[in-house]
C-alpha cells in the first residue's frame, strides 16, 4: 500500500491509456489543447461569456454529443447550440492574444473566425451585402465621416446625458452602441506639407488605412486634426516625401470582412491592396508605413510577397528605425499613458512604444490591459466585452501598470489611477483608442500625434 497499488504498480499493461480525460476532436486549430487555462488571463470576454479554454470545451462537448448519435445527446447538443452563437462566437474578440499565453500557441480566435465563416452561406444576405460593400468600398467608407460628424453634432446640441439615454434605447435596434468617445469624421487627405529644408530627401509609401481615413479625434479632445494629417507632418519634418498608393479611397486590408467570417471579400481586398502597394513601393524597394497596427499584422499574414512584407512597418517601429536620426524629440509632456494594441504585442513591437513615449514625456504609464475588447467595431456591437461597466480586463486588467518617470526607478501602479495621473493616452489603433478612452476617461489617440507635437527637424 505504500506504493499506491494501481498507480505506481499495476498489472494492466495499457493503464497509461485508460481513465484519461476525454478530448474529442472538435476543430483542427484547437484539438491539441490540454485545457490548462493559461490563455484565460488574456481574454477580454471571459467576464461576460466564456474564456478561450471554455470556448474550446464547449465546442468539444457539442462535437462529442453530435458524434454519439443518441436522442438524448442530440437534444442536449441542440440546447447548447441555442446559446453557442452568442457565448462562443459573437463575444470573441478573435484577436489571438490567447495564443500568446498558450504553451502550444493555440489561437482560439482563429477557430472562431473559421466557425463564423462556415455558418455564413455564400448566398446568404450577409454574404451578398458584404460583396456589395466590397465592390463599392470607397463609396461606402467615404460616407462614414459624414455619418460620424452628424452624430457628433447631435451630441453637441443635446449633451452627453441626453445622447446616452437616446443611444441606449436605439442601440439594440441598430446593432451599434454609442459612447461619448466615438470619433468625429476624419478630414479629407490633403497634400503633404513642405519638406523640412536642409534634409536629404527620401521617399516612403504611406498606407493610410480605412479607419484612419474615416475616423478623427473625439469630441472634447485637445486635437482636431486627423491621423493622416499628423503622419504627413511628421514625415515632412523628417524630409520624407510621401508616395500614396493608387486608388487609396478603395484600399482595405480585408480585416473588416475576415473578422466577420467573410474570408472571400477579405482575401479579394487584400490581393488588390498588395498589388497597389507593390506598384507604389517599386516592388518593395521603398519602405511602407501603415498607420494602424492591426491592419499591418493582417497584411503581413496575408500578403504573398516576402520582400513587400519585410518592408512594411507600423508607426512606432518606423519612427524608431527611420526617423529618430532625422528628428529631435523634446519632452514636452508631463504624464501620459501608452497602450500597445494586441497586434503590436503579437508582432513584438512593445519596446518601440516605450522608447518613443519616454523620449516625449517625463512620466509614462504603460497599459497592462492585454486586450481592450474592441476588435474593430465588435466592442460597439457588444459593448460588454470592451468594458460595459463591469470588472473586465479593460477596467481591472490582470497586473499592474508600469510607470517610467524621469530620474526615478520604474514602479507600478493600478491601471485605475490613469484617469488622475495622465493627461491623455496614445496607441496605434483608432477603435482600440475609443474603448480605452471610454474606460479611463482620458482621450487616447495615435502616437503620431505625440511624435508630431514633440518633434523638430535635425539639420543635415
PDB file of C-alpha atoms in Angstrom, residues 57-357:
ATOM      1  CA  UNK A  57     -14.508  22.844 -24.020  1.00  0.00           C
ATOM      2  CA  UNK A  58     -17.992  23.807 -25.229  1.00  0.00           C
ATOM      3  CA  UNK A  59     -17.052  23.182 -28.871  1.00  0.00           C
ATOM      4  CA  UNK A  60     -15.656  19.778 -27.931  1.00  0.00           C
ATOM      5  CA  UNK A  61     -18.776  18.880 -25.993  1.00  0.00           C
ATOM      6  CA  UNK A  62     -21.062  19.796 -28.885  1.00  0.00           C
ATOM      7  CA  UNK A  63     -18.849  17.707 -31.177  1.00  0.00           C
ATOM      8  CA  UNK A  64     -18.969  14.755 -28.745  1.00  0.00           C
ATOM      9  CA  UNK A  65     -22.757  14.957 -28.434  1.00  0.00           C
ATOM     10  CA  UNK A  66     -23.141  15.087 -32.214  1.00  0.00           C
ATOM     11  CA  UNK A  67     -20.931  12.034 -32.617  1.00  0.00           C
ATOM     12  CA  UNK A  68     -22.806   9.959 -30.008  1.00  0.00           C
ATOM     13  CA  UNK A  69     -25.991   9.963 -32.054  1.00  0.00           C
ATOM     14  CA  UNK A  70     -28.373   9.193 -29.191  1.00  0.00           C
ATOM     15  CA  UNK A  71     -31.647  11.135 -28.945  1.00  0.00           C
ATOM     16  CA  UNK A  72     -30.666  12.482 -25.512  1.00  0.00           C
ATOM     17  CA  UNK A  73     -27.277  13.655 -26.827  1.00  0.00           C
ATOM     18  CA  UNK A  74     -28.852  15.270 -29.862  1.00  0.00           C
ATOM     19  CA  UNK A  75     -31.343  17.108 -27.667  1.00  0.00           C
ATOM     20  CA  UNK A  76     -28.531  18.334 -25.429  1.00  0.00           C
ATOM     21  CA  UNK A  77     -26.485  19.474 -28.432  1.00  0.00           C
ATOM     22  CA  UNK A  78     -29.479  21.410 -29.787  1.00  0.00           C
ATOM     23  CA  UNK A  79     -29.931  23.074 -26.409  1.00  0.00           C
ATOM     24  CA  UNK A  80     -26.263  24.104 -26.323  1.00  0.00           C
ATOM     25  CA  UNK A  81     -26.432  25.496 -29.850  1.00  0.00           C
ATOM     26  CA  UNK A  82     -29.128  27.926 -28.792  1.00  0.00           C
ATOM     27  CA  UNK A  83     -26.516  29.616 -26.594  1.00  0.00           C
ATOM     28  CA  UNK A  84     -23.473  28.848 -28.736  1.00  0.00           C
ATOM     29  CA  UNK A  85     -23.582  31.788 -31.160  1.00  0.00           C
ATOM     30  CA  UNK A  86     -23.530  34.495 -28.507  1.00  0.00           C
ATOM     31  CA  UNK A  87     -21.430  32.712 -25.899  1.00  0.00           C
ATOM     32  CA  UNK A  88     -18.752  31.315 -28.226  1.00  0.00           C
ATOM     33  CA  UNK A  89     -18.804  33.271 -31.498  1.00  0.00           C
ATOM     34  CA  UNK A  90     -20.333  36.723 -31.081  1.00  0.00           C
ATOM     35  CA  UNK A  91     -18.446  37.801 -27.971  1.00  0.00           C
ATOM     36  CA  UNK A  92     -14.995  36.542 -29.011  1.00  0.00           C
ATOM     37  CA  UNK A  93     -12.669  39.407 -29.938  1.00  0.00           C
ATOM     38  CA  UNK A  94     -10.726  36.937 -32.114  1.00  0.00           C
ATOM     39  CA  UNK A  95      -7.544  38.957 -31.591  1.00  0.00           C
ATOM     40  CA  UNK A  96      -5.438  35.881 -30.876  1.00  0.00           C
ATOM     41  CA  UNK A  97      -3.934  37.133 -27.617  1.00  0.00           C
ATOM     42  CA  UNK A  98      -4.868  33.753 -26.132  1.00  0.00           C
ATOM     43  CA  UNK A  99      -2.195  32.220 -28.349  1.00  0.00           C
ATOM     44  CA  UNK A 100       0.422  34.446 -26.720  1.00  0.00           C
ATOM     45  CA  UNK A 101      -0.290  32.823 -23.344  1.00  0.00           C
ATOM     46  CA  UNK A 102      -0.794  29.289 -24.672  1.00  0.00           C
ATOM     47  CA  UNK A 103       2.144  26.849 -24.241  1.00  0.00           C
ATOM     48  CA  UNK A 104       1.402  25.372 -27.675  1.00  0.00           C
ATOM     49  CA  UNK A 105       0.326  28.619 -29.385  1.00  0.00           C
ATOM     50  CA  UNK A 106      -3.346  27.759 -29.925  1.00  0.00           C
ATOM     51  CA  UNK A 107      -5.271  30.692 -31.406  1.00  0.00           C
ATOM     52  CA  UNK A 108      -8.882  30.204 -30.335  1.00  0.00           C
ATOM     53  CA  UNK A 109      -9.772  33.356 -32.260  1.00  0.00           C
ATOM     54  CA  UNK A 110      -8.746  31.641 -35.478  1.00  0.00           C
ATOM     55  CA  UNK A 111     -11.143  28.793 -34.693  1.00  0.00           C
ATOM     56  CA  UNK A 112     -13.915  31.308 -34.032  1.00  0.00           C
ATOM     57  CA  UNK A 113     -13.308  33.055 -37.361  1.00  0.00           C
ATOM     58  CA  UNK A 114     -13.400  29.693 -39.168  1.00  0.00           C
ATOM     59  CA  UNK A 115     -16.663  28.775 -37.469  1.00  0.00           C
ATOM     60  CA  UNK A 116     -18.167  32.160 -38.320  1.00  0.00           C
ATOM     61  CA  UNK A 117     -17.236  31.570 -41.947  1.00  0.00           C
ATOM     62  CA  UNK A 118     -18.748  28.065 -42.002  1.00  0.00           C
ATOM     63  CA  UNK A 119     -22.010  29.422 -40.592  1.00  0.00           C
ATOM     64  CA  UNK A 120     -22.242  32.065 -43.334  1.00  0.00           C
ATOM     65  CA  UNK A 121     -23.612  30.587 -46.562  1.00  0.00           C
ATOM     66  CA  UNK A 122     -22.273  32.061 -49.829  1.00  0.00           C
ATOM     67  CA  UNK A 123     -25.810  33.008 -50.900  1.00  0.00           C
ATOM     68  CA  UNK A 124     -26.847  34.424 -47.526  1.00  0.00           C
ATOM     69  CA  UNK A 125     -27.966  38.027 -47.102  1.00  0.00           C
ATOM     70  CA  UNK A 126     -24.795  38.887 -45.161  1.00  0.00           C
ATOM     71  CA  UNK A 127     -22.572  37.426 -47.894  1.00  0.00           C
ATOM     72  CA  UNK A 128     -24.407  39.367 -50.599  1.00  0.00           C
ATOM     73  CA  UNK A 129     -24.230  42.555 -48.537  1.00  0.00           C
ATOM     74  CA  UNK A 130     -20.504  42.037 -47.977  1.00  0.00           C
ATOM     75  CA  UNK A 131     -19.979  41.598 -51.709  1.00  0.00           C
ATOM     76  CA  UNK A 132     -21.804  44.862 -52.447  1.00  0.00           C
ATOM     77  CA  UNK A 133     -19.823  46.619 -49.719  1.00  0.00           C
ATOM     78  CA  UNK A 134     -16.525  45.272 -51.036  1.00  0.00           C
ATOM     79  CA  UNK A 135     -17.304  46.256 -54.622  1.00  0.00           C
ATOM     80  CA  UNK A 136     -18.276  49.773 -53.530  1.00  0.00           C
ATOM     81  CA  UNK A 137     -15.834  50.121 -50.668  1.00  0.00           C
ATOM     82  CA  UNK A 138     -14.674  53.651 -51.382  1.00  0.00           C
ATOM     83  CA  UNK A 139     -18.220  54.938 -51.753  1.00  0.00           C
ATOM     84  CA  UNK A 140     -19.411  53.351 -48.506  1.00  0.00           C
ATOM     85  CA  UNK A 141     -16.361  54.337 -46.452  1.00  0.00           C
ATOM     86  CA  UNK A 142     -16.480  57.827 -47.922  1.00  0.00           C
ATOM     87  CA  UNK A 143     -19.871  58.315 -46.279  1.00  0.00           C
ATOM     88  CA  UNK A 144     -18.636  57.318 -42.799  1.00  0.00           C
ATOM     89  CA  UNK A 145     -17.076  60.711 -41.897  1.00  0.00           C
ATOM     90  CA  UNK A 146     -20.355  62.429 -42.771  1.00  0.00           C
ATOM     91  CA  UNK A 147     -22.281  59.997 -40.568  1.00  0.00           C
ATOM     92  CA  UNK A 148     -19.845  60.394 -37.667  1.00  0.00           C
ATOM     93  CA  UNK A 149     -19.944  64.190 -37.925  1.00  0.00           C
ATOM     94  CA  UNK A 150     -23.748  64.128 -37.943  1.00  0.00           C
ATOM     95  CA  UNK A 151     -23.805  62.029 -34.775  1.00  0.00           C
ATOM     96  CA  UNK A 152     -21.245  64.342 -33.187  1.00  0.00           C
ATOM     97  CA  UNK A 153     -23.303  67.449 -33.998  1.00  0.00           C
ATOM     98  CA  UNK A 154     -26.355  65.885 -32.382  1.00  0.00           C
ATOM     99  CA  UNK A 155     -24.209  65.063 -29.344  1.00  0.00           C
ATOM    100  CA  UNK A 156     -23.036  68.653 -29.203  1.00  0.00           C
ATOM    101  CA  UNK A 157     -26.592  70.028 -29.348  1.00  0.00           C
ATOM    102  CA  UNK A 158     -28.375  67.766 -26.851  1.00  0.00           C
ATOM    103  CA  UNK A 159     -25.456  66.976 -24.498  1.00  0.00           C
ATOM    104  CA  UNK A 160     -23.927  63.747 -23.244  1.00  0.00           C
ATOM    105  CA  UNK A 161     -26.686  62.745 -20.795  1.00  0.00           C
ATOM    106  CA  UNK A 162     -29.495  63.026 -23.328  1.00  0.00           C
ATOM    107  CA  UNK A 163     -27.373  61.423 -26.047  1.00  0.00           C
ATOM    108  CA  UNK A 164     -26.551  58.483 -23.789  1.00  0.00           C
ATOM    109  CA  UNK A 165     -30.224  57.956 -22.970  1.00  0.00           C
ATOM    110  CA  UNK A 166     -31.316  58.084 -26.607  1.00  0.00           C
ATOM    111  CA  UNK A 167     -28.417  55.921 -27.799  1.00  0.00           C
ATOM    112  CA  UNK A 168     -29.135  53.399 -25.057  1.00  0.00           C
ATOM    113  CA  UNK A 169     -32.662  52.990 -26.377  1.00  0.00           C
ATOM    114  CA  UNK A 170     -31.739  52.964 -30.058  1.00  0.00           C
ATOM    115  CA  UNK A 171     -28.507  50.911 -29.845  1.00  0.00           C
ATOM    116  CA  UNK A 172     -30.078  47.433 -29.525  1.00  0.00           C
ATOM    117  CA  UNK A 173     -32.157  48.052 -32.650  1.00  0.00           C
ATOM    118  CA  UNK A 174     -29.365  49.356 -34.889  1.00  0.00           C
ATOM    119  CA  UNK A 175     -26.757  46.970 -33.528  1.00  0.00           C
ATOM    120  CA  UNK A 176     -24.252  49.668 -32.557  1.00  0.00           C
ATOM    121  CA  UNK A 177     -23.852  51.252 -29.125  1.00  0.00           C
ATOM    122  CA  UNK A 178     -22.711  54.865 -28.787  1.00  0.00           C
ATOM    123  CA  UNK A 179     -20.354  56.196 -26.132  1.00  0.00           C
ATOM    124  CA  UNK A 180     -19.067  59.768 -25.534  1.00  0.00           C
ATOM    125  CA  UNK A 181     -15.687  58.977 -27.097  1.00  0.00           C
ATOM    126  CA  UNK A 182     -16.961  57.925 -30.508  1.00  0.00           C
ATOM    127  CA  UNK A 183     -14.764  59.601 -33.119  1.00  0.00           C
ATOM    128  CA  UNK A 184     -15.732  62.509 -35.289  1.00  0.00           C
ATOM    129  CA  UNK A 185     -15.339  62.070 -39.019  1.00  0.00           C
ATOM    130  CA  UNK A 186     -11.829  62.364 -40.398  1.00  0.00           C
ATOM    131  CA  UNK A 187     -10.917  65.221 -42.685  1.00  0.00           C
ATOM    132  CA  UNK A 188     -10.104  64.582 -46.328  1.00  0.00           C
ATOM    133  CA  UNK A 189      -6.479  63.805 -47.040  1.00  0.00           C
ATOM    134  CA  UNK A 190      -4.504  66.864 -48.099  1.00  0.00           C
ATOM    135  CA  UNK A 191      -1.207  67.291 -49.853  1.00  0.00           C
ATOM    136  CA  UNK A 192       1.841  66.815 -47.681  1.00  0.00           C
ATOM    137  CA  UNK A 193       3.328  69.957 -46.087  1.00  0.00           C
ATOM    138  CA  UNK A 194       6.623  71.238 -47.489  1.00  0.00           C
ATOM    139  CA  UNK A 195       9.596  69.089 -46.545  1.00  0.00           C
ATOM    140  CA  UNK A 196      11.985  70.410 -43.944  1.00  0.00           C
ATOM    141  CA  UNK A 197      14.914  72.264 -45.540  1.00  0.00           C
ATOM    142  CA  UNK A 198      18.477  71.029 -45.242  1.00  0.00           C
ATOM    143  CA  UNK A 199      17.320  67.399 -45.087  1.00  0.00           C
ATOM    144  CA  UNK A 200      18.334  64.680 -47.510  1.00  0.00           C
ATOM    145  CA  UNK A 201      15.069  63.857 -49.262  1.00  0.00           C
ATOM    146  CA  UNK A 202      13.818  60.273 -49.052  1.00  0.00           C
ATOM    147  CA  UNK A 203      10.593  58.569 -50.030  1.00  0.00           C
ATOM    148  CA  UNK A 204       8.082  56.446 -48.136  1.00  0.00           C
ATOM    149  CA  UNK A 205       4.817  54.844 -49.195  1.00  0.00           C
ATOM    150  CA  UNK A 206       2.095  55.864 -46.779  1.00  0.00           C
ATOM    151  CA  UNK A 207      -0.833  53.468 -46.459  1.00  0.00           C
ATOM    152  CA  UNK A 208      -3.487  55.457 -44.620  1.00  0.00           C
ATOM    153  CA  UNK A 209      -5.893  52.734 -43.514  1.00  0.00           C
ATOM    154  CA  UNK A 210      -9.645  52.957 -43.993  1.00  0.00           C
ATOM    155  CA  UNK A 211     -10.226  53.518 -40.274  1.00  0.00           C
ATOM    156  CA  UNK A 212      -7.778  56.432 -40.279  1.00  0.00           C
ATOM    157  CA  UNK A 213      -9.397  57.867 -43.388  1.00  0.00           C
ATOM    158  CA  UNK A 214     -12.805  57.636 -41.697  1.00  0.00           C
ATOM    159  CA  UNK A 215     -12.235  58.485 -38.019  1.00  0.00           C
ATOM    160  CA  UNK A 216     -10.770  61.618 -36.499  1.00  0.00           C
ATOM    161  CA  UNK A 217     -10.429  62.667 -32.845  1.00  0.00           C
ATOM    162  CA  UNK A 218     -13.393  62.543 -30.476  1.00  0.00           C
ATOM    163  CA  UNK A 219     -15.404  65.466 -29.121  1.00  0.00           C
ATOM    164  CA  UNK A 220     -13.524  67.093 -26.258  1.00  0.00           C
ATOM    165  CA  UNK A 221     -10.091  66.022 -27.446  1.00  0.00           C
ATOM    166  CA  UNK A 222      -7.403  68.700 -27.499  1.00  0.00           C
ATOM    167  CA  UNK A 223      -6.534  67.642 -31.051  1.00  0.00           C
ATOM    168  CA  UNK A 224      -8.696  68.394 -34.070  1.00  0.00           C
ATOM    169  CA  UNK A 225      -6.559  67.166 -36.980  1.00  0.00           C
ATOM    170  CA  UNK A 226      -6.868  63.640 -38.348  1.00  0.00           C
ATOM    171  CA  UNK A 227      -4.262  60.897 -38.045  1.00  0.00           C
ATOM    172  CA  UNK A 228      -3.127  61.235 -41.642  1.00  0.00           C
ATOM    173  CA  UNK A 229      -2.547  64.978 -41.165  1.00  0.00           C
ATOM    174  CA  UNK A 230      -0.214  64.327 -38.237  1.00  0.00           C
ATOM    175  CA  UNK A 231       1.553  61.483 -40.019  1.00  0.00           C
ATOM    176  CA  UNK A 232       2.159  63.669 -43.082  1.00  0.00           C
ATOM    177  CA  UNK A 233       3.506  66.413 -40.823  1.00  0.00           C
ATOM    178  CA  UNK A 234       5.955  64.080 -39.060  1.00  0.00           C
ATOM    179  CA  UNK A 235       7.211  62.688 -42.367  1.00  0.00           C
ATOM    180  CA  UNK A 236       7.689  66.198 -43.776  1.00  0.00           C
ATOM    181  CA  UNK A 237       9.740  67.239 -40.740  1.00  0.00           C
ATOM    182  CA  UNK A 238      11.979  64.227 -41.321  1.00  0.00           C
ATOM    183  CA  UNK A 239      12.422  65.009 -45.001  1.00  0.00           C
ATOM    184  CA  UNK A 240      10.370  62.077 -46.282  1.00  0.00           C
ATOM    185  CA  UNK A 241       8.334  62.626 -49.416  1.00  0.00           C
ATOM    186  CA  UNK A 242       5.064  60.696 -49.225  1.00  0.00           C
ATOM    187  CA  UNK A 243       4.002  58.349 -52.013  1.00  0.00           C
ATOM    188  CA  UNK A 244       0.322  57.397 -51.812  1.00  0.00           C
ATOM    189  CA  UNK A 245      -0.956  54.148 -53.339  1.00  0.00           C
ATOM    190  CA  UNK A 246      -3.257  54.493 -56.325  1.00  0.00           C
ATOM    191  CA  UNK A 247      -6.996  54.392 -55.622  1.00  0.00           C
ATOM    192  CA  UNK A 248      -6.373  54.831 -51.903  1.00  0.00           C
ATOM    193  CA  UNK A 249     -10.044  55.555 -51.186  1.00  0.00           C
ATOM    194  CA  UNK A 250     -10.851  51.938 -52.088  1.00  0.00           C
ATOM    195  CA  UNK A 251      -7.879  50.423 -50.248  1.00  0.00           C
ATOM    196  CA  UNK A 252      -8.574  47.956 -47.433  1.00  0.00           C
ATOM    197  CA  UNK A 253      -6.608  45.114 -45.867  1.00  0.00           C
ATOM    198  CA  UNK A 254      -9.756  42.954 -45.632  1.00  0.00           C
ATOM    199  CA  UNK A 255      -9.734  42.561 -41.858  1.00  0.00           C
ATOM    200  CA  UNK A 256     -13.229  44.036 -41.551  1.00  0.00           C
ATOM    201  CA  UNK A 257     -14.543  41.125 -43.638  1.00  0.00           C
ATOM    202  CA  UNK A 258     -12.348  38.319 -42.313  1.00  0.00           C
ATOM    203  CA  UNK A 259     -13.227  39.013 -38.677  1.00  0.00           C
ATOM    204  CA  UNK A 260     -16.927  38.649 -39.509  1.00  0.00           C
ATOM    205  CA  UNK A 261     -16.498  35.231 -41.095  1.00  0.00           C
ATOM    206  CA  UNK A 262     -16.415  36.574 -44.656  1.00  0.00           C
ATOM    207  CA  UNK A 263     -12.971  35.497 -45.884  1.00  0.00           C
ATOM    208  CA  UNK A 264     -13.672  35.728 -49.626  1.00  0.00           C
ATOM    209  CA  UNK A 265     -14.158  39.514 -49.865  1.00  0.00           C
ATOM    210  CA  UNK A 266     -11.398  39.904 -47.290  1.00  0.00           C
ATOM    211  CA  UNK A 267      -8.966  37.998 -49.497  1.00  0.00           C
ATOM    212  CA  UNK A 268     -10.037  39.976 -52.560  1.00  0.00           C
ATOM    213  CA  UNK A 269      -9.389  43.261 -50.776  1.00  0.00           C
ATOM    214  CA  UNK A 270      -6.002  42.071 -49.518  1.00  0.00           C
ATOM    215  CA  UNK A 271      -4.962  40.939 -53.001  1.00  0.00           C
ATOM    216  CA  UNK A 272      -5.885  44.303 -54.540  1.00  0.00           C
ATOM    217  CA  UNK A 273      -4.035  46.141 -51.780  1.00  0.00           C
ATOM    218  CA  UNK A 274      -0.903  44.026 -52.264  1.00  0.00           C
ATOM    219  CA  UNK A 275      -0.892  44.817 -55.971  1.00  0.00           C
ATOM    220  CA  UNK A 276      -1.330  48.524 -55.263  1.00  0.00           C
ATOM    221  CA  UNK A 277       1.434  48.643 -52.646  1.00  0.00           C
ATOM    222  CA  UNK A 278       3.809  46.658 -54.863  1.00  0.00           C
ATOM    223  CA  UNK A 279       3.408  49.293 -57.552  1.00  0.00           C
ATOM    224  CA  UNK A 280       3.691  52.250 -55.187  1.00  0.00           C
ATOM    225  CA  UNK A 281       6.784  50.846 -53.440  1.00  0.00           C
ATOM    226  CA  UNK A 282       8.563  49.925 -56.699  1.00  0.00           C
ATOM    227  CA  UNK A 283       8.394  46.243 -55.950  1.00  0.00           C
ATOM    228  CA  UNK A 284       9.067  46.606 -52.243  1.00  0.00           C
ATOM    229  CA  UNK A 285      12.095  48.886 -52.594  1.00  0.00           C
ATOM    230  CA  UNK A 286      10.530  51.810 -50.743  1.00  0.00           C
ATOM    231  CA  UNK A 287       9.534  51.397 -47.091  1.00  0.00           C
ATOM    232  CA  UNK A 288       5.782  51.334 -46.416  1.00  0.00           C
ATOM    233  CA  UNK A 289       4.251  52.972 -43.360  1.00  0.00           C
ATOM    234  CA  UNK A 290       0.879  51.617 -42.218  1.00  0.00           C
ATOM    235  CA  UNK A 291      -0.710  53.869 -39.590  1.00  0.00           C
ATOM    236  CA  UNK A 292      -2.840  51.171 -37.883  1.00  0.00           C
ATOM    237  CA  UNK A 293      -1.204  48.181 -36.205  1.00  0.00           C
ATOM    238  CA  UNK A 294      -3.984  45.565 -36.665  1.00  0.00           C
ATOM    239  CA  UNK A 295      -4.056  46.303 -40.392  1.00  0.00           C
ATOM    240  CA  UNK A 296      -0.302  45.844 -40.637  1.00  0.00           C
ATOM    241  CA  UNK A 297      -0.456  42.449 -38.940  1.00  0.00           C
ATOM    242  CA  UNK A 298      -3.282  41.442 -41.252  1.00  0.00           C
ATOM    243  CA  UNK A 299      -1.293  42.222 -44.416  1.00  0.00           C
ATOM    244  CA  UNK A 300       1.827  40.548 -43.064  1.00  0.00           C
ATOM    245  CA  UNK A 301      -0.274  37.417 -42.546  1.00  0.00           C
ATOM    246  CA  UNK A 302      -1.981  37.507 -45.950  1.00  0.00           C
ATOM    247  CA  UNK A 303       0.411  39.069 -48.476  1.00  0.00           C
ATOM    248  CA  UNK A 304       2.389  36.679 -50.652  1.00  0.00           C
ATOM    249  CA  UNK A 305       5.499  38.739 -51.472  1.00  0.00           C
ATOM    250  CA  UNK A 306       8.130  38.340 -48.747  1.00  0.00           C
ATOM    251  CA  UNK A 307      10.083  41.451 -49.755  1.00  0.00           C
ATOM    252  CA  UNK A 308       6.990  43.611 -49.559  1.00  0.00           C
ATOM    253  CA  UNK A 309       6.030  42.243 -46.145  1.00  0.00           C
ATOM    254  CA  UNK A 310       9.529  42.747 -44.767  1.00  0.00           C
ATOM    255  CA  UNK A 311       9.476  46.411 -45.780  1.00  0.00           C
ATOM    256  CA  UNK A 312       6.159  47.294 -44.104  1.00  0.00           C
ATOM    257  CA  UNK A 313       6.098  49.000 -40.697  1.00  0.00           C
ATOM    258  CA  UNK A 314       3.629  50.187 -38.094  1.00  0.00           C
ATOM    259  CA  UNK A 315       4.115  53.756 -36.752  1.00  0.00           C
ATOM    260  CA  UNK A 316       6.372  53.191 -33.735  1.00  0.00           C
ATOM    261  CA  UNK A 317       8.811  50.886 -35.498  1.00  0.00           C
ATOM    262  CA  UNK A 318       9.009  53.206 -38.496  1.00  0.00           C
ATOM    263  CA  UNK A 319       9.695  56.223 -36.291  1.00  0.00           C
ATOM    264  CA  UNK A 320      12.453  54.442 -34.387  1.00  0.00           C
ATOM    265  CA  UNK A 321      14.140  52.835 -37.392  1.00  0.00           C
ATOM    266  CA  UNK A 322      13.789  55.580 -39.976  1.00  0.00           C
ATOM    267  CA  UNK A 323      13.057  58.934 -38.328  1.00  0.00           C
ATOM    268  CA  UNK A 324      14.837  59.278 -34.997  1.00  0.00           C
ATOM    269  CA  UNK A 325      18.145  60.121 -36.640  1.00  0.00           C
ATOM    270  CA  UNK A 326      16.375  62.916 -38.551  1.00  0.00           C
ATOM    271  CA  UNK A 327      14.173  64.310 -35.772  1.00  0.00           C
ATOM    272  CA  UNK A 328      14.807  65.795 -32.349  1.00  0.00           C
ATOM    273  CA  UNK A 329      12.208  64.733 -29.772  1.00  0.00           C
ATOM    274  CA  UNK A 330      11.656  67.059 -26.800  1.00  0.00           C
ATOM    275  CA  UNK A 331      10.000  66.009 -23.548  1.00  0.00           C
ATOM    276  CA  UNK A 332       7.025  68.343 -23.855  1.00  0.00           C
ATOM    277  CA  UNK A 333       4.512  66.185 -21.976  1.00  0.00           C
ATOM    278  CA  UNK A 334       4.362  65.770 -18.205  1.00  0.00           C
ATOM    279  CA  UNK A 335       2.482  62.465 -17.810  1.00  0.00           C
ATOM    280  CA  UNK A 336       0.924  60.243 -20.473  1.00  0.00           C
ATOM    281  CA  UNK A 337      -0.414  56.699 -20.834  1.00  0.00           C
ATOM    282  CA  UNK A 338       0.513  54.283 -23.615  1.00  0.00           C
ATOM    283  CA  UNK A 339      -1.371  51.181 -24.736  1.00  0.00           C
ATOM    284  CA  UNK A 340       0.254  48.603 -27.011  1.00  0.00           C
ATOM    285  CA  UNK A 341      -2.514  47.009 -29.140  1.00  0.00           C
ATOM    286  CA  UNK A 342      -2.848  43.237 -29.379  1.00  0.00           C
ATOM    287  CA  UNK A 343      -1.418  43.201 -32.891  1.00  0.00           C
ATOM    288  CA  UNK A 344       1.687  45.129 -31.843  1.00  0.00           C
ATOM    289  CA  UNK A 345       2.168  42.834 -28.857  1.00  0.00           C
ATOM    290  CA  UNK A 346       1.985  39.821 -31.153  1.00  0.00           C
ATOM    291  CA  UNK A 347       4.474  41.450 -33.550  1.00  0.00           C
ATOM    292  CA  UNK A 348       6.790  42.197 -30.561  1.00  0.00           C
ATOM    293  CA  UNK A 349       6.790  45.984 -31.025  1.00  0.00           C
ATOM    294  CA  UNK A 350       6.315  46.888 -27.334  1.00  0.00           C
ATOM    295  CA  UNK A 351       9.781  48.389 -26.905  1.00  0.00           C
ATOM    296  CA  UNK A 352       9.254  50.907 -29.718  1.00  0.00           C
ATOM    297  CA  UNK A 353       6.170  52.338 -27.977  1.00  0.00           C
ATOM    298  CA  UNK A 354       8.054  52.777 -24.726  1.00  0.00           C
ATOM    299  CA  UNK A 355      11.114  54.290 -26.410  1.00  0.00           C
ATOM    300  CA  UNK A 356       9.077  56.970 -28.196  1.00  0.00           C
ATOM    301  CA  UNK A 357       6.896  57.755 -25.192  1.00  0.00           C
TER     302      UNK A 357
END
